[in-house]
């Protein structure tokens, strides 16, 4: 039996955040039809291929906590009847503070969900306002209390840094609060200004000013140090966890292991193929559209992806054959202090992380030169 | 005078930009049946894509029309279309010398403009009968009578019978043709005298070689004539003569007053210099026609292929363009930063831009060009004198005892209200005021200016400061001693030759600072910090730094993001391919372009 992780996308949100350019819809009335379409897709997939063993499940969004408890249950029924979900599988569901209800969490518990990822982003109301987040501080603490009450010990908080007007102390405060509330895992991403978002307009009009790259990097360095002090060890460029609390599902992506995505705009990677579902909600629900952006990944492409993804990880590039090929090109980078050996593996140094894209491109050029 | 010559009219059209010169030409061609309406494209004489797009004429062209006038006779009307920019002032003057008359097109809503005046004076210089034509009379704001009066007051030509037309809508076009017949004098010239044919342009044809566009002043020429070029000394056997209709249409012979072409299997377009006189080798004229001037490149720059592997393609392309344009010069050069390329010489900045654009469009080349330079005269301590058109070739400072730079005599025609700002501009560009003359509501400013100041953005500045009203013409006016320095740009501590400039000492600081600032934005952040310095003879006068960080690394990269992220990185990788490696620094083409757009402010 072969392995594949499962991702289920719930592309609905109560309102759109100011910085977000992901596929998400505010037409909450369509969730019921969407759930039916999801279940249809899951069933069809499980019928057309041999039974898969599933080490991790991730219900992401959007805001999956907008699902009704019975919708969540139906989805898991379909998953469990179609796939062999490991007994000790990591099963995560994303939630936004303020949308988490006790009944939902209970249903999640019944479904076997054992990890919650909360979109907190920042603790300070001023910053939440800039981001266009609709939750309040009280809702964050209430959600955390609820998690603890229902025994969800393993939970993550998403935080953001490099926000307009944000200070390093404020970022530390957000981290402190999450620690106090019991988060075992924190992810902390820099704000990226995406064209067409509301925040993009706010910045262009001069309402807000983005942090300079230098300020952002400075904040990043302080942040990683602080995380370490608090016991959250960095295992990926933007992800931190207590020991053994890393997100196993996301590691599947970064280690280029197979995954199947269900839902509108969800991506799958099985064998040497990667494809996406339609990003049109109407097409997805009516079931008319086939996979799009389908690509077959050559051995060379796979190597490039391994470089691109492994360098995000603290463990670095571990594939020995690949390391051998890259050796002539990594040498100047280790000499320059951008990469370092860790046992047999090769990883980015702190300096290297600031220029990761450039390093990836250089190693790719090396791979191109070999062929 | 022969009846044949009596039925010929040679004329050109002069106008301020946008007053309807090309549209009127189109109408005349249509009216005389050269083209059927359905065959017409706009600006038919501007056949180059670039000419149509920019609304300018780059090469002179001619077309022969047949028109039966109201007097019942059929006339041959030769329209010679001329370029309209100072870079090509010489070419224009030769085209005008081939005519007896000029149609002066004036916009009925705008009246006489600065450029109108400049053109009129050029026509007067060539003793052309100038026929005013009032265009755009169908526009609601047209004031033909006011404009007529203005023409009489400002220019001093009679407008009583001036045709009032709309070229766009084909109104009263026939009046224009009648005016040409009635007012433009018939050509003169004795068929029995020794041949004198004026070359007003040349074009390269793959089958027939370089083809001379000529106006026969006296004598005759036909296939088989052994022709002699009086300035370049070349001799060729004429293969074919003919007219432009507007394609090449062969005829028996060309006679005095005719405008046509001569093909003589001339391999090298350099043998057919604009302004040269063709005569009969067997019975040569004693004197060439007046006004010949060899084309002298005034502005030089390095042109390099963005992709070094396309050097040969660039070479071929320059060869081909040169076939049609003897005023373009080029020779190979190498640069530490840019690799193999060519040092190219041009008549002026527009000419340079046009060549660059044609290379990119017609030959699909991506180019990197260096900052334009002029030719400097260097006096060395050992008594030697050298000319330098590339700052990198400047002898070591210690060997130099003096430097001279070329100056021009500049004439700027401008409305009164822009005089102040234009004088400021000239002062800023190290100009010396000579005098100014009031001509009606216009002012003619005379300045002496260093050529190296006007090759940058002077023309654009003149236009923008006068809101498009001022016109500018210049001619080279010798060399003068000047306090010049070589400004070097150092990247990561090494002089990057492609950025070196020769500038006046007073301008060096501002220019150096400007370049460093531009480069800071144009050079992408790289693994290392890159210091950018401007220096004069080892002394650093400005400094900027490209920081070594980027932040795009922090974008999320989950399952659904891999393809997008990979594409972005692939793009970054492709971008690097087009970058120049200079030591450890990677330079994008934009960096070289950015430096070209520096002003002193």
PDB file of N, CA and C in Angstrom, chain B residues 331-378:
ATOM      1  N   UNK B 331      32.729  50.178 -35.652  1.00  0.00           N
ATOM      2  CA  UNK B 331      33.892  49.300 -35.650  1.00  0.00           C
ATOM      3  C   UNK B 331      33.904  48.508 -34.355  1.00  0.00           C
ATOM      4  N   UNK B 332      34.534  47.303 -34.400  1.00  0.00           N
ATOM      5  CA  UNK B 332      34.487  46.440 -33.220  1.00  0.00           C
ATOM      6  C   UNK B 332      35.191  47.075 -32.026  1.00  0.00           C
ATOM      7  N   UNK B 333      34.675  46.826 -30.844  1.00  0.00           N
ATOM      8  CA  UNK B 333      35.394  47.202 -29.631  1.00  0.00           C
ATOM      9  C   UNK B 333      35.074  46.169 -28.555  1.00  0.00           C
ATOM     10  N   UNK B 334      35.885  46.119 -27.508  1.00  0.00           N
ATOM     11  CA  UNK B 334      35.604  45.208 -26.410  1.00  0.00           C
ATOM     12  C   UNK B 334      35.570  45.987 -25.116  1.00  0.00           C
ATOM     13  N   UNK B 335      34.778  45.485 -24.195  1.00  0.00           N
ATOM     14  CA  UNK B 335      34.642  46.125 -22.898  1.00  0.00           C
ATOM     15  C   UNK B 335      34.741  45.048 -21.829  1.00  0.00           C
ATOM     16  N   UNK B 336      35.407  45.377 -20.719  1.00  0.00           N
ATOM     17  CA  UNK B 336      35.544  44.397 -19.648  1.00  0.00           C
ATOM     18  C   UNK B 336      34.172  44.017 -19.112  1.00  0.00           C
ATOM     19  N   UNK B 337      33.258  44.977 -19.097  1.00  0.00           N
ATOM     20  CA  UNK B 337      31.940  44.703 -18.522  1.00  0.00           C
ATOM     21  C   UNK B 337      30.989  44.102 -19.541  1.00  0.00           C
ATOM     22  N   UNK B 338      31.133  44.489 -20.791  1.00  0.00           N
ATOM     23  CA  UNK B 338      30.109  44.131 -21.774  1.00  0.00           C
ATOM     24  C   UNK B 338      30.577  43.122 -22.818  1.00  0.00           C
ATOM     25  N   UNK B 339      31.844  42.804 -22.832  1.00  0.00           N
ATOM     26  CA  UNK B 339      32.331  41.811 -23.792  1.00  0.00           C
ATOM     27  C   UNK B 339      32.564  42.423 -25.164  1.00  0.00           C
ATOM     28  N   UNK B 340      32.164  41.665 -26.207  1.00  0.00           N
ATOM     29  CA  UNK B 340      32.414  42.109 -27.580  1.00  0.00           C
ATOM     30  C   UNK B 340      31.230  42.903 -28.127  1.00  0.00           C
ATOM     31  N   UNK B 341      31.531  44.031 -28.750  1.00  0.00           N
ATOM     32  CA  UNK B 341      30.469  44.847 -29.332  1.00  0.00           C
ATOM     33  C   UNK B 341      31.051  45.795 -30.352  1.00  0.00           C
ATOM     34  N   UNK B 342      30.361  46.915 -30.579  1.00  0.00           N
ATOM     35  CA  UNK B 342      30.802  47.858 -31.606  1.00  0.00           C
ATOM     36  C   UNK B 342      30.739  49.282 -31.096  1.00  0.00           C
ATOM     37  N   UNK B 343      31.719  50.066 -31.523  1.00  0.00           N
ATOM     38  CA  UNK B 343      31.669  51.508 -31.298  1.00  0.00           C
ATOM     39  C   UNK B 343      30.969  52.086 -32.511  1.00  0.00           C
ATOM     40  N   UNK B 344      29.852  52.742 -32.323  1.00  0.00           N
ATOM     41  CA  UNK B 344      29.067  53.232 -33.453  1.00  0.00           C
ATOM     42  C   UNK B 344      29.017  54.746 -33.435  1.00  0.00           C
ATOM     43  N   UNK B 345      29.056  55.336 -34.615  1.00  0.00           N
ATOM     44  CA  UNK B 345      28.994  56.783 -34.736  1.00  0.00           C
ATOM     45  C   UNK B 345      27.711  57.210 -35.425  1.00  0.00           C
ATOM     46  N   UNK B 346      27.111  58.310 -34.947  1.00  0.00           N
ATOM     47  CA  UNK B 346      25.816  58.769 -35.457  1.00  0.00           C
ATOM     48  C   UNK B 346      25.845  60.266 -35.737  1.00  0.00           C
ATOM     49  N   UNK B 347      24.863  60.704 -36.538  1.00  0.00           N
ATOM     50  CA  UNK B 347      24.752  62.135 -36.829  1.00  0.00           C
ATOM     51  C   UNK B 347      24.311  62.916 -35.609  1.00  0.00           C
ATOM     52  N   UNK B 348      23.524  62.266 -34.753  1.00  0.00           N
ATOM     53  CA  UNK B 348      23.012  62.943 -33.565  1.00  0.00           C
ATOM     54  C   UNK B 348      22.262  61.935 -32.722  1.00  0.00           C
ATOM     55  N   UNK B 349      21.614  62.460 -31.690  1.00  0.00           N
ATOM     56  CA  UNK B 349      20.951  61.563 -30.751  1.00  0.00           C
ATOM     57  C   UNK B 349      19.760  60.825 -31.339  1.00  0.00           C
ATOM     58  N   UNK B 350      18.955  61.530 -32.136  1.00  0.00           N
ATOM     59  CA  UNK B 350      17.789  60.864 -32.722  1.00  0.00           C
ATOM     60  C   UNK B 350      18.263  59.754 -33.652  1.00  0.00           C
ATOM     61  N   UNK B 351      19.266  60.070 -34.429  1.00  0.00           N
ATOM     62  CA  UNK B 351      19.840  59.079 -35.324  1.00  0.00           C
ATOM     63  C   UNK B 351      20.280  57.852 -34.520  1.00  0.00           C
ATOM     64  N   UNK B 352      20.899  58.088 -33.391  1.00  0.00           N
ATOM     65  CA  UNK B 352      21.349  56.984 -32.541  1.00  0.00           C
ATOM     66  C   UNK B 352      20.163  56.157 -32.056  1.00  0.00           C
ATOM     67  N   UNK B 353      19.145  56.856 -31.575  1.00  0.00           N
ATOM     68  CA  UNK B 353      17.955  56.151 -31.094  1.00  0.00           C
ATOM     69  C   UNK B 353      17.307  55.325 -32.191  1.00  0.00           C
ATOM     70  N   UNK B 354      17.259  55.921 -33.377  1.00  0.00           N
ATOM     71  CA  UNK B 354      16.615  55.235 -34.492  1.00  0.00           C
ATOM     72  C   UNK B 354      17.380  53.960 -34.842  1.00  0.00           C
ATOM     73  N   UNK B 355      18.692  54.067 -34.903  1.00  0.00           N
ATOM     74  CA  UNK B 355      19.491  52.881 -35.239  1.00  0.00           C
ATOM     75  C   UNK B 355      19.293  51.809 -34.171  1.00  0.00           C
ATOM     76  N   UNK B 356      19.323  52.216 -32.921  1.00  0.00           N
ATOM     77  CA  UNK B 356      19.143  51.233 -31.849  1.00  0.00           C
ATOM     78  C   UNK B 356      17.785  50.566 -31.960  1.00  0.00           C
ATOM     79  N   UNK B 357      16.777  51.384 -32.221  1.00  0.00           N
ATOM     80  CA  UNK B 357      15.438  50.811 -32.304  1.00  0.00           C
ATOM     81  C   UNK B 357      15.299  49.884 -33.503  1.00  0.00           C
ATOM     82  N   UNK B 358      15.893  50.278 -34.629  1.00  0.00           N
ATOM     83  CA  UNK B 358      15.793  49.418 -35.810  1.00  0.00           C
ATOM     84  C   UNK B 358      16.542  48.102 -35.580  1.00  0.00           C
ATOM     85  N   UNK B 359      17.680  48.164 -34.901  1.00  0.00           N
ATOM     86  CA  UNK B 359      18.415  46.926 -34.612  1.00  0.00           C
ATOM     87  C   UNK B 359      17.547  45.997 -33.773  1.00  0.00           C
ATOM     88  N   UNK B 360      16.853  46.585 -32.803  1.00  0.00           N
ATOM     89  CA  UNK B 360      16.063  45.760 -31.902  1.00  0.00           C
ATOM     90  C   UNK B 360      14.829  45.208 -32.597  1.00  0.00           C
ATOM     91  N   UNK B 361      14.210  46.039 -33.444  1.00  0.00           N
ATOM     92  CA  UNK B 361      12.963  45.608 -34.059  1.00  0.00           C
ATOM     93  C   UNK B 361      13.170  44.780 -35.297  1.00  0.00           C
ATOM     94  N   UNK B 362      13.944  45.326 -36.220  1.00  0.00           N
ATOM     95  CA  UNK B 362      14.049  44.672 -37.516  1.00  0.00           C
ATOM     96  C   UNK B 362      14.946  43.447 -37.440  1.00  0.00           C
ATOM     97  N   UNK B 363      15.820  43.395 -36.446  1.00  0.00           N
ATOM     98  CA  UNK B 363      16.734  42.266 -36.360  1.00  0.00           C
ATOM     99  C   UNK B 363      16.550  41.485 -35.065  1.00  0.00           C
ATOM    100  N   UNK B 364      15.526  41.868 -34.296  1.00  0.00           N
ATOM    101  CA  UNK B 364      15.163  41.123 -33.106  1.00  0.00           C
ATOM    102  C   UNK B 364      16.340  40.954 -32.140  1.00  0.00           C
ATOM    103  N   UNK B 365      17.095  42.029 -31.950  1.00  0.00           N
ATOM    104  CA  UNK B 365      18.249  41.967 -31.052  1.00  0.00           C
ATOM    105  C   UNK B 365      17.941  42.688 -29.748  1.00  0.00           C
ATOM    106  N   UNK B 366      18.436  42.133 -28.660  1.00  0.00           N
ATOM    107  CA  UNK B 366      18.400  42.871 -27.397  1.00  0.00           C
ATOM    108  C   UNK B 366      19.755  43.529 -27.237  1.00  0.00           C
ATOM    109  N   UNK B 367      19.745  44.835 -27.019  1.00  0.00           N
ATOM    110  CA  UNK B 367      21.019  45.561 -26.993  1.00  0.00           C
ATOM    111  C   UNK B 367      21.317  46.132 -25.623  1.00  0.00           C
ATOM    112  N   UNK B 368      22.599  46.283 -25.382  1.00  0.00           N
ATOM    113  CA  UNK B 368      23.038  47.083 -24.255  1.00  0.00           C
ATOM    114  C   UNK B 368      23.878  48.202 -24.854  1.00  0.00           C
ATOM    115  N   UNK B 369      23.560  49.442 -24.506  1.00  0.00           N
ATOM    116  CA  UNK B 369      24.314  50.548 -25.087  1.00  0.00           C
ATOM    117  C   UNK B 369      24.981  51.351 -23.977  1.00  0.00           C
ATOM    118  N   UNK B 370      26.099  51.948 -24.324  1.00  0.00           N
ATOM    119  CA  UNK B 370      26.793  52.764 -23.327  1.00  0.00           C
ATOM    120  C   UNK B 370      26.417  54.234 -23.531  1.00  0.00           C
ATOM    121  N   UNK B 371      26.765  55.038 -22.570  1.00  0.00           N
ATOM    122  CA  UNK B 371      26.413  56.459 -22.632  1.00  0.00           C
ATOM    123  C   UNK B 371      27.036  57.099 -23.872  1.00  0.00           C
ATOM    124  N   UNK B 372      26.281  57.964 -24.557  1.00  0.00           N
ATOM    125  CA  UNK B 372      26.827  58.600 -25.749  1.00  0.00           C
ATOM    126  C   UNK B 372      28.011  59.503 -25.425  1.00  0.00           C
ATOM    127  N   UNK B 373      28.926  59.566 -26.363  1.00  0.00           N
ATOM    128  CA  UNK B 373      30.116  60.383 -26.174  1.00  0.00           C
ATOM    129  C   UNK B 373      30.348  61.182 -27.449  1.00  0.00           C
ATOM    130  N   UNK B 374      31.139  62.247 -27.346  1.00  0.00           N
ATOM    131  CA  UNK B 374      31.537  62.976 -28.541  1.00  0.00           C
ATOM    132  C   UNK B 374      33.026  62.708 -28.748  1.00  0.00           C
ATOM    133  N   UNK B 375      33.613  63.312 -29.775  1.00  0.00           N
ATOM    134  CA  UNK B 375      35.035  63.096 -30.021  1.00  0.00           C
ATOM    135  C   UNK B 375      35.836  64.208 -29.343  1.00  0.00           C
ATOM    136  N   UNK B 376      36.730  63.820 -28.449  1.00  0.00           N
ATOM    137  CA  UNK B 376      37.562  64.787 -27.745  1.00  0.00           C
ATOM    138  C   UNK B 376      38.956  64.809 -28.369  1.00  0.00           C
ATOM    139  N   UNK B 377      39.558  65.967 -28.385  1.00  0.00           N
ATOM    140  CA  UNK B 377      40.941  66.083 -28.830  1.00  0.00           C
ATOM    141  C   UNK B 377      41.842  66.179 -27.606  1.00  0.00           C
ATOM    142  N   UNK B 378      42.813  65.303 -27.560  1.00  0.00           N
ATOM    143  CA  UNK B 378      43.688  65.236 -26.387  1.00  0.00           C
ATOM    144  C   UNK B 378      45.097  65.652 -26.804  1.00  0.00           C
TER     145      UNK B 378
END
